[in-house]
Tab-separated table of C-alpha atoms in Angstrom:
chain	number	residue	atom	x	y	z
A	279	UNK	CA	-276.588	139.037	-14.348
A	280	UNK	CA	-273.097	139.905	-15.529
A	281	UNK	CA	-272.450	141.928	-12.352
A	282	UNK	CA	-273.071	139.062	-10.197
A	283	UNK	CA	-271.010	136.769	-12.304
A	284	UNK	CA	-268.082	138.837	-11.876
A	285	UNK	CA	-266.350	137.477	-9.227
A	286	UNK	CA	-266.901	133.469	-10.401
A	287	UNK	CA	-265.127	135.089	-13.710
A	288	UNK	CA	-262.114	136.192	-11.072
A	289	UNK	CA	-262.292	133.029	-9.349
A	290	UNK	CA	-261.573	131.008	-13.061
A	291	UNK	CA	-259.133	133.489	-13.957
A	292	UNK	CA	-256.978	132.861	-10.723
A	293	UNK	CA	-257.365	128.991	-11.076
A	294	UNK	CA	-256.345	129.247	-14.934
A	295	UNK	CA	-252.687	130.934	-13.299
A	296	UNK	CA	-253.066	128.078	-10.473
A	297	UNK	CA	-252.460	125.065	-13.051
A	298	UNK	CA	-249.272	127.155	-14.424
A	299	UNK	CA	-248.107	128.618	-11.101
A	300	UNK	CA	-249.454	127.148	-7.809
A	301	UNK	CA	-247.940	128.978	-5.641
A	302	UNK	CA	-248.976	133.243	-7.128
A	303	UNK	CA	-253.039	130.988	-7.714
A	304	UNK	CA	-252.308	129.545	-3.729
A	305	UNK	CA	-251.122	133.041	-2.610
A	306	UNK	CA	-254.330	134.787	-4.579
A	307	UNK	CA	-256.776	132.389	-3.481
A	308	UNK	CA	-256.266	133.022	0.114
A	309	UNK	CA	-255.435	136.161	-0.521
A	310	UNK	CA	-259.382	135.970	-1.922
A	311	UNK	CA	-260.418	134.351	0.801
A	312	UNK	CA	-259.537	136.780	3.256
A	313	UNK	CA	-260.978	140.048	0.909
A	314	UNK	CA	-264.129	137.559	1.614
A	315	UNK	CA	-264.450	137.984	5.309
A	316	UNK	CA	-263.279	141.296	5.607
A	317	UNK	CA	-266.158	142.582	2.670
A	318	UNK	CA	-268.550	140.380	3.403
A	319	UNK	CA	-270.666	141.151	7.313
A	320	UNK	CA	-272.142	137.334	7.471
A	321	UNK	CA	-269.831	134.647	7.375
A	322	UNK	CA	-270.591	131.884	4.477
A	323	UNK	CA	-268.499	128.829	5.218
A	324	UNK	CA	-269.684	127.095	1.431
A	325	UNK	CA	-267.939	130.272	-0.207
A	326	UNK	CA	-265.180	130.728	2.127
A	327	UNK	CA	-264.114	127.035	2.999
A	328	UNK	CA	-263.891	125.487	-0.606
A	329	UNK	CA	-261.480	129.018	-1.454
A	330	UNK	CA	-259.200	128.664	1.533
A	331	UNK	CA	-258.837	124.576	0.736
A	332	UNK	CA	-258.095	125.358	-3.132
A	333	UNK	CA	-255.912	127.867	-2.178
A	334	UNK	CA	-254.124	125.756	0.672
A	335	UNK	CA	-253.682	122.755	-1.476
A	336	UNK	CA	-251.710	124.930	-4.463
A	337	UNK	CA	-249.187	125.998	-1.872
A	338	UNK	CA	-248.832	122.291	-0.742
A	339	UNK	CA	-248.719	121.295	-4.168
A	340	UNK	CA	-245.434	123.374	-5.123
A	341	UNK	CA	-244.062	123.214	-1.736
A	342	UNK	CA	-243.567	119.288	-2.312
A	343	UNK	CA	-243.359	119.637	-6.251
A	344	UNK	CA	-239.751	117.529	-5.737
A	345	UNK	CA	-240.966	114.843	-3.934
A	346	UNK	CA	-243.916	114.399	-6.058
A	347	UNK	CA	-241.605	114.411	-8.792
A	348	UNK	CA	-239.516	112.074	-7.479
A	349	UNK	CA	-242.188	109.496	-6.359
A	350	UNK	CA	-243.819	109.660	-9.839
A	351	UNK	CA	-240.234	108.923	-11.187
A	352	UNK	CA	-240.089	106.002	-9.331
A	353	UNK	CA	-243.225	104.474	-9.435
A	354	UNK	CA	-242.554	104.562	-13.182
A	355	UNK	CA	-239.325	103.423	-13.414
A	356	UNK	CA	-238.387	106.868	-14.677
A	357	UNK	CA	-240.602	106.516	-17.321
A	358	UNK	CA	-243.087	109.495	-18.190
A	359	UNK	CA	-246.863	108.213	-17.816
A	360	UNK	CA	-249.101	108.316	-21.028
């Protein structure tokens, strides 16, 4: 049972560094996603798709890290939200 929880343990561990650094848990994930396809000889798109779109969104995510900045500035009067 352990051995086949393995890679949901790498998975977390990847999306733990995600929250602190998008862009090395962005770079991993689809990094991940791509160890997938070439391991793997049938094609699951409910693993693979749900990787690649986590993975995809943390790049986006730091890539526009000012502007999201600067929008939640502004829609709180450059007040920090509770």
């Amino acid at each position: 049972l352990l051995g086949d929880l393995i890679p949901a343990f790498i998975v977390f561990a990847i999306l733990v560094l995600s929250w602190k650094w998008p862009w090395i848990g962005g770079i991993l994930l689809l990094l991940g996603g791509l160890v997938y396809l070439i391991a793997n000889k049938h094609f699951d798109f409910a693993i693979f798709f749900p990787i690649l779109l986590t993975g995809t969104m943390f790049i986006l995510s730091w890539h526009y890290r000012k502007e999201i900045k600067k929008a939640r500035e502004d829609f709180f009067w450059g007040e920090e939200p509770e």
